[in-house]
Coordinates of C-alpha atoms in Angstrom, one line a residue:
M1 CA -93.2 -168.0 -62.5
L2 CA -92.7 -168.0 -66.3
A3 CA -92.1 -171.6 -66.5
R4 CA -95.4 -172.0 -64.5
R5 CA -97.4 -169.6 -67.0
I6 CA -96.0 -171.6 -70.1
L7 CA -97.0 -175.1 -68.6
I8 CA -100.7 -173.8 -67.8
M9 CA -100.8 -172.2 -71.1
S10 CA -99.7 -175.6 -72.7
L11 CA -102.2 -177.8 -70.8
C12 CA -105.2 -175.3 -71.8
L13 CA -104.1 -175.7 -75.5
I14 CA -104.0 -179.5 -75.2
L15 CA -107.4 -179.6 -73.5
F16 CA -109.2 -177.3 -76.1
I17 CA -107.8 -179.5 -79.0
G18 CA -108.6 -182.7 -77.2
G19 CA -112.3 -181.3 -76.5
Y20 CA -112.8 -180.1 -80.3
T21 CA -115.0 -182.5 -82.1
P22 CA -115.4 -181.9 -86.1
I23 CA -118.5 -181.8 -87.7
Q24 CA -119.3 -185.3 -88.9
I25 CA -120.2 -185.3 -92.8
A26 CA -121.8 -188.5 -93.8
S27 CA -120.0 -190.1 -96.9
A28 CA -122.4 -191.4 -99.6
A29 CA -119.9 -191.9 -102.6
S30 CA -121.9 -194.8 -103.7
Q31 CA -125.3 -193.2 -103.9
T32 CA -126.8 -191.1 -106.5
I33 CA -129.0 -188.0 -106.7
T34 CA -131.2 -186.6 -109.4
I35 CA -131.8 -183.1 -110.1
S36 CA -135.5 -182.1 -109.7
T37 CA -135.6 -178.4 -110.8
S38 CA -135.1 -177.1 -114.4
S39 CA -131.9 -175.5 -113.7
L40 CA -129.9 -175.8 -110.7
N41 CA -126.9 -173.9 -109.6
V42 CA -123.8 -175.7 -108.4
R43 CA -121.5 -173.6 -106.0
E44 CA -118.0 -174.1 -104.6
G45 CA -119.0 -174.7 -100.8
P46 CA -122.1 -175.7 -99.0
G47 CA -124.1 -172.2 -98.8
L48 CA -125.5 -169.4 -101.1
S49 CA -122.8 -167.3 -100.5
Y50 CA -120.3 -169.3 -102.7
R51 CA -119.4 -168.9 -106.0
V52 CA -121.6 -170.9 -108.9
I53 CA -119.3 -173.1 -110.7
E54 CA -121.7 -174.6 -113.0
K55 CA -125.5 -175.3 -113.8
V56 CA -127.1 -178.7 -113.9
S57 CA -130.6 -179.6 -115.5
K58 CA -133.4 -181.5 -114.4
G59 CA -132.9 -185.2 -115.1
Q60 CA -129.6 -185.3 -114.7
T61 CA -128.2 -187.9 -112.2
F62 CA -124.8 -187.4 -110.1
T63 CA -123.1 -189.5 -107.6
Y64 CA -122.5 -187.8 -104.4
S65 CA -119.6 -187.5 -101.9
K66 CA -121.0 -186.1 -98.6
E67 CA -123.3 -184.0 -97.0
D68 CA -123.1 -180.5 -94.8
G69 CA -126.5 -179.3 -93.3
D70 CA -128.8 -178.6 -96.2
W71 CA -126.2 -179.0 -99.1
I72 CA -124.8 -182.0 -100.8
Q73 CA -121.6 -182.3 -102.6
I74 CA -121.9 -184.1 -106.2
N75 CA -119.1 -185.5 -108.4
L76 CA -119.0 -183.4 -111.7
P77 CA -117.5 -184.7 -114.8
G78 CA -113.7 -184.3 -115.1
S79 CA -113.2 -185.3 -111.4
K80 CA -114.6 -181.8 -110.4
K81 CA -116.8 -181.3 -107.1
G82 CA -119.7 -178.8 -106.2
W83 CA -122.5 -178.4 -103.8
V84 CA -126.2 -178.3 -104.4
A85 CA -129.2 -177.5 -102.2
N86 CA -130.8 -180.8 -101.0
W87 CA -134.3 -179.5 -101.4
L88 CA -133.9 -179.3 -105.2
I89 CA -133.0 -182.9 -105.8
T90 CA -134.0 -186.3 -105.3
K91 CA -131.9 -189.1 -103.5
N92 CA -132.2 -192.3 -105.7
A93 CA -132.9 -195.1 -103.5
S94 CA -130.4 -197.9 -103.2
S95 CA -131.0 -201.7 -103.3
G96 CA -133.0 -203.0 -100.1
S97 CA -133.2 -199.4 -98.7
S98 CA -137.0 -199.1 -98.8
N99 CA -139.9 -201.2 -98.4
H100 CA -141.3 -200.3 -101.7
S101 CA -139.8 -202.8 -103.8
T102 CA -139.0 -203.1 -107.5
L103 CA -139.1 -206.7 -108.7
G104 CA -138.3 -206.9 -112.3
S105 CA -139.2 -210.6 -112.5
Q106 CA -141.9 -212.8 -114.0
A107 CA -144.7 -214.1 -111.9
T108 CA -147.9 -216.4 -112.6
V109 CA -151.3 -215.9 -112.0
L110 CA -153.0 -218.2 -109.6
T111 CA -156.9 -217.4 -110.2
D112 CA -159.1 -216.7 -113.2
G113 CA -160.5 -213.2 -113.4
L114 CA -157.8 -211.4 -111.5
R115 CA -158.6 -207.8 -111.7
I116 CA -156.0 -205.0 -113.0
R117 CA -156.6 -201.9 -111.5
K118 CA -155.4 -198.6 -112.5
G119 CA -153.8 -198.1 -108.9
P120 CA -152.8 -199.9 -105.7
G121 CA -156.5 -200.4 -104.3
T122 CA -159.8 -201.7 -104.8
G123 CA -161.3 -198.3 -105.4
F124 CA -159.1 -197.9 -108.7
Q125 CA -160.9 -198.3 -111.9
V126 CA -160.5 -201.8 -113.3
I127 CA -158.6 -201.8 -116.5
G128 CA -158.5 -205.5 -117.5
S129 CA -158.2 -209.1 -116.1
L130 CA -156.1 -211.8 -116.0
N131 CA -156.5 -215.8 -116.0
K132 CA -154.9 -218.5 -113.9
G133 CA -151.8 -219.6 -115.3
Q134 CA -151.0 -216.6 -117.4
A135 CA -147.4 -215.1 -117.1
V136 CA -147.1 -211.4 -116.3
D137 CA -143.9 -209.1 -115.8
T138 CA -143.8 -207.6 -112.3
I139 CA -142.3 -204.1 -112.2
D140 CA -143.0 -203.2 -108.5
K141 CA -144.5 -204.4 -105.1
N142 CA -146.1 -202.3 -102.3
E143 CA -147.6 -203.8 -99.6
N144 CA -150.5 -206.1 -101.0
W145 CA -150.2 -204.8 -104.4
I146 CA -147.7 -205.8 -107.3
K147 CA -147.4 -203.5 -110.3
I148 CA -147.2 -205.5 -113.7
N149 CA -146.8 -204.8 -117.3
G150 CA -149.0 -206.1 -120.2
S151 CA -150.4 -205.2 -123.3
F152 CA -152.9 -203.1 -121.2
G153 CA -150.1 -201.2 -120.3
E154 CA -148.9 -201.0 -116.6
G155 CA -151.5 -202.0 -113.7
W156 CA -151.9 -203.3 -110.2
V157 CA -153.1 -206.5 -109.1
S158 CA -153.5 -208.2 -105.7
A159 CA -150.2 -209.9 -104.5
D160 CA -152.4 -212.4 -102.9
F161 CA -153.2 -214.0 -106.5
I162 CA -149.7 -213.6 -108.0
Q163 CA -146.9 -216.3 -107.5
S164 CA -143.2 -215.3 -108.6
A165 CA -141.7 -217.4 -111.0
S166 CA -137.9 -218.3 -111.0
V167 CA -137.0 -215.7 -113.3
S168 CA -134.4 -213.2 -112.4
T169 CA -135.4 -210.5 -114.9
P170 CA -138.6 -209.9 -117.3
S171 CA -138.3 -211.2 -120.8
P172 CA -139.3 -208.4 -123.4
K173 CA -143.1 -208.2 -124.4
K174 CA -143.6 -209.5 -127.6
N175 CA -147.4 -209.1 -128.6
P176 CA -148.4 -208.5 -132.1
S177 CA -151.6 -207.1 -131.2
A178 CA -150.1 -204.0 -129.1
T179 CA -146.9 -202.0 -128.9
T180 CA -145.7 -200.4 -125.8
K181 CA -144.4 -197.0 -126.4
G182 CA -142.6 -194.7 -124.2
M183 CA -141.6 -190.7 -124.2
A184 CA -138.8 -189.1 -122.4
T185 CA -140.0 -186.5 -120.3
V186 CA -136.9 -184.4 -119.8
E187 CA -134.2 -183.3 -122.0
N188 CA -130.8 -185.0 -122.6
L189 CA -132.2 -188.3 -121.0
N190 CA -128.9 -190.7 -121.3
V191 CA -129.2 -193.9 -123.1
R192 CA -126.8 -196.6 -121.9
T193 CA -125.6 -200.1 -123.1
E194 CA -126.7 -201.9 -119.7
P195 CA -129.1 -200.7 -117.0
S196 CA -126.6 -199.1 -114.7
L197 CA -125.3 -195.8 -113.9
N198 CA -122.0 -197.0 -114.7
A199 CA -122.7 -198.3 -118.1
R200 CA -121.4 -196.6 -121.5
I201 CA -123.6 -193.7 -122.8
V202 CA -124.5 -194.5 -126.4
G203 CA -127.0 -191.6 -127.0
K204 CA -129.4 -189.3 -125.8
L205 CA -133.2 -188.5 -126.0
G206 CA -134.9 -185.3 -126.2
K207 CA -137.9 -184.1 -124.1
G208 CA -140.8 -185.8 -125.9
E209 CA -139.0 -188.1 -128.0
S210 CA -140.8 -191.4 -128.6
V211 CA -139.0 -194.8 -128.3
S212 CA -140.5 -198.7 -128.4
I213 CA -140.2 -200.1 -125.0
L214 CA -138.9 -203.9 -125.2
S215 CA -139.1 -204.6 -121.3
F216 CA -138.7 -203.4 -117.8
Q217 CA -136.0 -204.3 -115.3
R218 CA -136.4 -202.6 -111.9
D219 CA -135.7 -198.8 -112.3
W220 CA -134.8 -199.3 -115.9
V221 CA -136.5 -199.4 -119.2
K222 CA -135.0 -201.4 -122.4
I223 CA -135.6 -199.7 -125.6
D224 CA -135.1 -200.0 -129.1
Y225 CA -132.7 -197.3 -129.8
K226 CA -131.4 -196.9 -133.3
G227 CA -132.3 -200.4 -134.3
A228 CA -130.4 -201.8 -131.3
S229 CA -131.5 -202.5 -127.4
A230 CA -130.3 -200.0 -125.1
W231 CA -131.2 -198.9 -121.6
V232 CA -132.8 -195.8 -120.0
S233 CA -133.9 -194.6 -116.4
S234 CA -137.6 -195.3 -116.2
Q235 CA -138.0 -192.6 -113.8
F236 CA -137.8 -190.3 -116.9
I237 CA -140.1 -192.2 -119.6
Q238 CA -143.9 -191.8 -119.5
T239 CA -145.4 -195.2 -121.2
K240 CA -148.3 -195.7 -123.1
V241 CA -149.8 -198.6 -125.0
D242 CA -150.7 -198.0 -128.7
P243 CA -154.2 -199.5 -129.4
P244 CA -154.0 -202.8 -131.6
S245 CA -154.4 -202.0 -135.4
S246 CA -158.0 -203.1 -136.3
S247 CA -158.6 -206.3 -138.6
A248 CA -162.1 -205.3 -139.3
P249 CA -162.9 -202.9 -142.4
Q250 CA -163.6 -199.5 -141.6
T251 CA -167.3 -198.9 -142.5
P252 CA -169.2 -195.5 -142.9
A253 CA -171.5 -196.6 -140.0
A254 CA -171.4 -193.8 -137.2
S255 CA -170.4 -196.6 -134.6
V256 CA -167.3 -198.1 -133.1
I257 CA -167.0 -201.8 -134.5
G258 CA -165.3 -204.5 -132.3
T259 CA -163.8 -207.4 -133.8
V260 CA -163.3 -210.7 -131.4
T261 CA -159.6 -211.4 -131.2
A262 CA -160.0 -214.7 -128.7
T263 CA -161.0 -218.2 -129.7
A264 CA -164.1 -218.1 -128.0
L265 CA -165.3 -215.2 -125.9
S266 CA -168.0 -214.9 -123.1
V267 CA -170.9 -212.6 -123.2
R268 CA -172.1 -211.5 -119.7
S269 CA -174.9 -210.0 -118.2
T270 CA -172.9 -207.2 -116.5
G271 CA -169.6 -205.8 -117.3
S272 CA -167.6 -207.8 -114.8
L273 CA -166.3 -211.3 -114.6
N274 CA -168.9 -211.7 -112.0
G275 CA -171.8 -211.4 -114.6
K276 CA -173.8 -214.6 -115.8
I277 CA -172.6 -215.7 -118.9
L278 CA -175.4 -215.3 -121.5
G279 CA -173.4 -216.9 -124.3
S280 CA -170.4 -216.7 -126.5
V281 CA -168.8 -215.0 -129.7
Q282 CA -166.4 -216.5 -131.9
K283 CA -163.1 -215.2 -133.1
G284 CA -163.2 -212.8 -136.2
T285 CA -166.8 -211.8 -135.3
S286 CA -167.6 -207.9 -135.5
F287 CA -170.2 -206.2 -133.4
Q288 CA -171.2 -202.6 -133.0
I289 CA -170.1 -201.3 -129.5
I290 CA -172.8 -199.9 -127.8
E291 CA -171.0 -198.4 -124.7
E292 CA -167.8 -198.9 -122.7
V293 CA -167.4 -199.0 -119.0
N294 CA -164.2 -200.0 -117.2
N295 CA -162.8 -201.7 -120.1
W296 CA -165.8 -203.7 -120.9
A297 CA -168.0 -203.2 -124.0
K298 CA -171.8 -203.8 -124.5
I299 CA -172.9 -205.4 -127.9
E300 CA -176.0 -207.0 -129.5
Y301 CA -174.6 -210.1 -129.7
K302 CA -177.7 -211.6 -131.3
K303 CA -180.7 -210.0 -132.7
D304 CA -182.4 -208.0 -129.6
S305 CA -180.1 -209.8 -127.1
Y306 CA -177.5 -207.5 -125.3
G307 CA -174.5 -208.4 -123.2
W308 CA -171.0 -207.4 -122.1
V309 CA -167.5 -208.7 -123.3
A310 CA -164.1 -207.8 -122.1
G311 CA -162.7 -205.0 -124.1
W312 CA -159.3 -206.2 -124.2
F313 CA -160.2 -209.0 -126.4
L314 CA -161.5 -206.7 -129.2
S315 CA -159.8 -205.0 -131.9
K316 CA -161.7 -201.8 -132.6
S317 CA -162.2 -199.5 -135.9
T318 CA -163.8 -196.1 -135.2
S319 CA -166.1 -194.3 -137.8
K320 CA -165.3 -190.7 -139.1
E321 CA -168.6 -189.4 -138.1
P322 CA -169.6 -190.5 -134.7
T323 CA -173.3 -189.9 -133.5
K324 CA -174.0 -187.5 -130.7
E325 CA -177.2 -189.1 -129.6
Q326 CA -177.5 -193.0 -129.5
T327 CA -180.6 -194.6 -129.8
V328 CA -181.6 -197.2 -127.0
K329 CA -184.1 -200.1 -127.3
E330 CA -186.3 -201.5 -124.6
S331 CA -184.5 -200.2 -121.4
A332 CA -185.7 -198.1 -118.5
V333 CA -184.0 -196.2 -115.6
T334 CA -184.9 -196.0 -111.7
I335 CA -184.5 -192.8 -109.7
L336 CA -182.3 -193.3 -107.2
Y337 CA -182.7 -190.3 -105.0
N338 CA -185.7 -188.1 -103.6
G339 CA -185.8 -184.9 -105.6
T340 CA -183.9 -185.6 -108.9
N341 CA -184.0 -183.1 -111.2
I342 CA -185.4 -184.2 -114.8
R343 CA -184.1 -181.7 -117.2
K344 CA -185.2 -180.2 -120.7
G345 CA -181.9 -180.9 -122.0
P346 CA -178.7 -183.2 -121.6
N347 CA -176.9 -180.9 -119.5
V348 CA -177.4 -179.1 -115.8
Q349 CA -177.7 -175.5 -117.6
T350 CA -181.3 -176.3 -119.0
S351 CA -184.4 -175.8 -116.8
V352 CA -185.9 -178.4 -114.9
V353 CA -189.3 -179.8 -116.0
K354 CA -189.9 -182.1 -113.1
R355 CA -188.7 -183.5 -109.9
A356 CA -188.7 -187.3 -109.5
N357 CA -188.3 -189.4 -106.6
A358 CA -186.5 -192.9 -105.5
G359 CA -188.0 -195.7 -107.1
D360 CA -189.7 -193.5 -109.9
Q361 CA -189.1 -195.6 -113.3
F362 CA -189.0 -194.2 -117.2
E363 CA -188.6 -195.6 -120.2
V364 CA -185.3 -194.9 -122.0
L365 CA -185.3 -193.3 -125.6
S366 CA -181.8 -192.6 -126.2
L367 CA -178.2 -191.7 -124.7
S368 CA -176.5 -188.0 -125.2
N369 CA -173.6 -187.1 -123.5
N370 CA -174.1 -189.2 -120.6
W371 CA -177.6 -188.4 -120.1
Y372 CA -180.8 -190.5 -120.8
Q373 CA -183.5 -188.8 -122.8
I374 CA -186.6 -190.4 -121.2
K375 CA -190.3 -190.6 -121.7
L376 CA -192.6 -189.0 -119.1
A377 CA -195.9 -189.9 -118.0
D378 CA -197.6 -187.4 -120.3
G379 CA -195.8 -188.7 -123.3
S380 CA -193.2 -185.9 -123.5
K381 CA -189.6 -186.1 -123.5
A382 CA -186.8 -185.0 -120.9
Y383 CA -183.2 -185.7 -119.6
V384 CA -181.7 -187.4 -116.5
A385 CA -178.2 -187.7 -115.5
G386 CA -177.0 -191.2 -116.2
W387 CA -174.9 -191.4 -113.0
I388 CA -177.6 -191.1 -110.3
V389 CA -180.1 -193.5 -111.7
S390 CA -180.0 -197.3 -112.1
V391 CA -180.4 -199.1 -115.6
S392 CA -182.3 -202.3 -116.6
G393 CA -182.4 -203.4 -120.3
P394 CA -179.5 -203.0 -122.9
A395 CA -178.9 -199.3 -122.0
P396 CA -175.2 -198.5 -120.4
Q397 CA -175.0 -197.9 -116.9
I398 CA -173.2 -194.4 -116.7
E399 CA -170.5 -194.2 -114.1
K400 CA -168.7 -191.1 -113.1
L401 CA -165.2 -191.0 -111.9
G402 CA -164.3 -191.5 -108.1
A403 CA -162.1 -189.8 -105.7
E404 CA -159.2 -189.5 -108.5
K405 CA -160.7 -186.7 -110.5
Y406 CA -160.3 -184.4 -107.5
L407 CA -156.6 -185.2 -107.1
K408 CA -155.5 -184.9 -110.9
D409 CA -153.0 -182.2 -111.6
V410 CA -152.7 -181.0 -107.7
T411 CA -149.1 -181.0 -106.1
I412 CA -148.8 -182.9 -102.8
V413 CA -145.6 -183.1 -100.9
L414 CA -145.3 -186.5 -98.6
D415 CA -143.1 -186.3 -95.7
P416 CA -142.3 -189.5 -94.2
G417 CA -140.8 -188.8 -90.8
H418 CA -137.4 -189.1 -89.6
G419 CA -134.8 -191.1 -91.6
G420 CA -131.1 -191.8 -91.6
R421 CA -129.6 -191.1 -88.1
D422 CA -132.7 -190.1 -87.1
G423 CA -134.8 -193.3 -86.1
G424 CA -137.8 -191.6 -84.5
T425 CA -139.5 -193.7 -81.8
E426 CA -138.9 -197.1 -81.2
G427 CA -141.8 -199.3 -80.7
A428 CA -142.5 -201.7 -77.7
R429 CA -141.4 -204.8 -80.0
G430 CA -138.5 -202.8 -81.7
T431 CA -140.3 -201.2 -84.6
L432 CA -138.4 -197.9 -85.8
E433 CA -140.6 -195.1 -86.7
K434 CA -138.4 -194.1 -89.6
G435 CA -139.1 -197.6 -91.4
V436 CA -142.9 -197.5 -90.9
T437 CA -143.5 -193.9 -92.1
L438 CA -141.6 -194.8 -95.3
R439 CA -144.0 -197.7 -95.8
T440 CA -147.0 -195.7 -95.4
T441 CA -146.0 -192.9 -97.4
T442 CA -144.6 -195.0 -100.4
L443 CA -148.2 -196.8 -100.6
L444 CA -150.0 -193.4 -100.3
Y445 CA -147.7 -192.0 -103.3
D446 CA -148.4 -195.0 -105.5
K447 CA -152.3 -194.6 -105.0
L448 CA -151.6 -190.6 -105.5
K449 CA -149.7 -191.1 -108.8
A450 CA -151.9 -193.3 -110.3
S451 CA -154.7 -190.6 -109.7
G452 CA -152.6 -188.3 -111.8
A453 CA -151.4 -186.2 -108.8
N454 CA -148.2 -184.4 -109.1
V455 CA -146.4 -186.1 -105.8
I456 CA -143.1 -185.1 -104.4
L457 CA -141.3 -186.9 -101.4
T458 CA -139.1 -185.4 -99.2
R459 CA -137.2 -188.9 -99.0
N460 CA -137.7 -192.1 -100.7
N461 CA -135.1 -194.1 -98.9
D462 CA -133.4 -194.4 -95.2
T463 CA -131.9 -190.9 -95.5
Y464 CA -131.7 -187.9 -92.8
I465 CA -133.4 -184.9 -94.1
S466 CA -133.3 -181.7 -92.0
L467 CA -136.8 -180.1 -91.1
R468 CA -135.7 -177.0 -92.9
S469 CA -135.4 -178.9 -96.1
R470 CA -138.7 -180.6 -95.8
V471 CA -140.5 -177.4 -95.5
S472 CA -138.4 -175.9 -98.6
T473 CA -139.4 -178.7 -100.5
A474 CA -142.9 -177.7 -100.1
E475 CA -142.5 -174.1 -100.8
Y476 CA -140.3 -174.5 -103.7
H477 CA -142.8 -176.9 -105.2
N478 CA -145.7 -174.5 -104.2
A479 CA -147.3 -177.6 -102.9
D480 CA -151.3 -177.6 -102.8
A481 CA -150.9 -179.8 -99.5
F482 CA -148.1 -181.0 -97.5
I483 CA -148.5 -184.3 -95.5
S484 CA -146.0 -185.1 -92.6
I485 CA -146.3 -189.0 -91.6
H486 CA -145.3 -190.0 -88.0
Y487 CA -146.2 -192.6 -85.4
D488 CA -146.4 -191.9 -81.9
S489 CA -144.8 -193.0 -78.6
I490 CA -145.1 -192.5 -74.6
N491 CA -144.3 -194.1 -71.5
D492 CA -147.7 -195.5 -70.9
R493 CA -148.2 -198.6 -73.1
S494 CA -152.2 -198.3 -72.5
V495 CA -152.4 -195.2 -74.7
R496 CA -153.6 -195.8 -78.3
G497 CA -155.2 -194.2 -81.1
M498 CA -154.4 -191.4 -83.9
T499 CA -153.9 -187.5 -84.0
A500 CA -153.7 -184.8 -86.4
Y501 CA -151.9 -181.6 -86.1
Y502 CA -151.7 -178.1 -87.6
Y503 CA -150.4 -174.9 -86.6
H504 CA -151.9 -171.9 -88.7
T505 CA -155.5 -171.5 -89.0
Y506 CA -155.3 -171.7 -92.8
Q507 CA -153.9 -175.5 -92.4
K508 CA -156.7 -176.7 -90.2
Q509 CA -159.2 -177.6 -92.9
L510 CA -156.9 -179.8 -94.5
A511 CA -156.0 -181.4 -91.3
T512 CA -159.8 -182.2 -90.6
S513 CA -160.6 -183.5 -93.7
V514 CA -157.6 -185.7 -93.9
F515 CA -157.9 -186.9 -90.2
S516 CA -161.5 -187.7 -90.4
A517 CA -161.5 -190.0 -93.3
T518 CA -158.3 -191.7 -92.0
V519 CA -159.3 -192.5 -88.6
A520 CA -162.8 -193.6 -90.1
K521 CA -161.2 -196.1 -92.5
A522 CA -158.4 -197.3 -90.1
K523 CA -160.7 -197.7 -87.2
L524 CA -158.5 -196.6 -84.2
K525 CA -159.3 -194.3 -81.5
D526 CA -159.9 -190.9 -82.4
R527 CA -157.8 -188.4 -80.4
G528 CA -158.6 -185.2 -82.4
V529 CA -157.3 -182.6 -84.3
R530 CA -155.1 -180.5 -82.6
Q531 CA -153.0 -177.2 -82.9
G532 CA -149.3 -178.3 -82.6
D533 CA -146.2 -176.5 -82.5
Y534 CA -144.0 -178.5 -85.1
H535 CA -141.3 -176.9 -87.1
V536 CA -142.9 -178.6 -90.6
L537 CA -146.2 -176.6 -89.6
R538 CA -145.0 -173.6 -87.8
E539 CA -142.5 -172.9 -90.8
N540 CA -144.7 -173.7 -93.6
N541 CA -146.4 -171.2 -95.8
Q542 CA -148.2 -174.1 -97.3
K543 CA -151.5 -175.9 -96.2
A544 CA -149.8 -178.6 -94.1
V545 CA -150.9 -181.5 -91.7
L546 CA -148.9 -183.7 -89.1
L547 CA -150.4 -187.0 -88.8
E548 CA -149.6 -189.2 -85.8
L549 CA -151.0 -192.5 -87.2
G550 CA -150.7 -194.9 -83.8
Y551 CA -148.7 -195.6 -81.0
L552 CA -145.8 -197.8 -81.5
S553 CA -145.5 -197.9 -77.7
N554 CA -148.8 -199.7 -77.4
P555 CA -147.7 -203.6 -78.1
T556 CA -151.1 -204.3 -79.6
E557 CA -151.4 -201.3 -81.9
E558 CA -147.8 -201.7 -82.8
M559 CA -148.4 -205.0 -84.3
L560 CA -151.8 -203.8 -86.0
I561 CA -149.6 -200.9 -87.6
N562 CA -146.8 -203.3 -88.9
S563 CA -149.6 -205.3 -91.0
S564 CA -150.2 -204.8 -94.7
Q565 CA -154.0 -204.4 -93.6
F566 CA -153.5 -201.4 -91.7
Q567 CA -151.1 -200.0 -94.1
E568 CA -153.6 -200.0 -96.8
S569 CA -156.4 -198.7 -94.7
V570 CA -154.4 -195.6 -93.4
A571 CA -153.0 -194.9 -96.9
T572 CA -156.6 -195.3 -98.3
G573 CA -158.1 -192.9 -95.6
I574 CA -155.4 -190.2 -96.2
F575 CA -155.9 -190.5 -100.3
Q576 CA -160.0 -190.1 -99.6
G577 CA -159.4 -187.5 -97.3
L578 CA -157.4 -185.5 -99.8
A579 CA -159.9 -186.1 -102.4
Q580 CA -162.7 -184.7 -100.1
F581 CA -160.6 -181.8 -99.2
F582 CA -159.9 -180.6 -103.0
K583 CA -163.5 -181.5 -103.9
A584 CA -164.3 -178.7 -101.3
N585 CA -162.0 -176.4 -102.6

């Protein structure tokens, strides 16, 4: 009997041991993370109950060994290891892990008048142009847009008109008329001998410290450090371009003087390469700049004749005492809207003296703070806002900022659904949801960053992030909006269209605004804004929306979703919806 009991207990023990499966913790020794908060506790184990063994600072980068739930074990100096919360760090993308590719090479422009824009989209301000045959340094590629670097700083151009050259890395920019400067955005930024985390550290930059930038290569910036070339992570360098030093003498006149730096510069009827050519001006000739719009300058190129020239071919000097009001000759404005207010002074606080209707015309006398002083029928003077009229004659056309002005400085967390071991749904033709959500998110990220928004990604590569961590990211950063990007699937392959979800009533307005703009731009079937019991909405104290941007289970819709044109449309729609939301709030 005793022998039988021992046998039974032995069999139970064998079954227990054989049935136990340890928790799998992914190894990631070759990948890196960057600390995204000012001071982060490093703990002995994966949890808040473990002892703090060290503190690390924002901007520091570490390799990591493994993950356990919402915690990551990082490799500290001196062969030490410790654990940090994954919602307070950013995982750095490894090569080939994202559809958002960095180029770090040269390319050639294929057409004249290629517009350089502030962000990846036709709605962004034009900051310059390129002509056929010009070589540029490419920094990044995102769908149909390529980010480039030049004397104008950084900008985006259409990928259709750029051809990559057979150069593996960009050569340093050598432009005598402009110097690219950079400023460190974190304390103790490592300066290395090569563009690699494994390269030797030769020094550190303090927050706000300025450096001269020599060139860009992938995620790295080559700088002049103590008279020698060195490298720093581009993630922690804010770039700008110092204006060219003026070759024109300073004058006491209350104006801005532009001196032509091109051999022969065309004068056009409008501030655009599409404008009719009226004449040309020669290198070294100086003119008073009447007005600047989108990097174009209006000048009087000959007596009583006015036109526009490309501002990036002018070297400028500014007088000490600029005028507040500028006289304008032989110009008129046409009212665009019925009931337009004509005011006593050049601001909305002054009293309304008259209301005009669309088509009414008035002579322009002067320009003051983007308001035109006009002459009324009785001979009296009044003012009208420059951005609600059209202009004829040499007076400048006033333009107001577009959607980007409503996005500046707002904090937005973008959440590309799924990732890593969680592939999401699989399309009829094999598309994985986790990949296409990242495509959409990275394009939207670049649009929002170009508008001055503070944008945080819950993941920037093919990494698994728990639902709890996604919500924690939004709450830690006190996000003004949380946008979770998804694509849908169902057994019925004929089902198509877009849907938006919210959970709490305080999330509904955001969901409605973003969805309305997105479905209008993408032109897919409107499946409405609905209440949905999703973790990233239900547990989220921030304003949030979960977007299902089409059905991968529908073969036709899947093909459309994979096109760059659709990705551009849907990212633009979300961008515009966010702008509309913040404009109203």
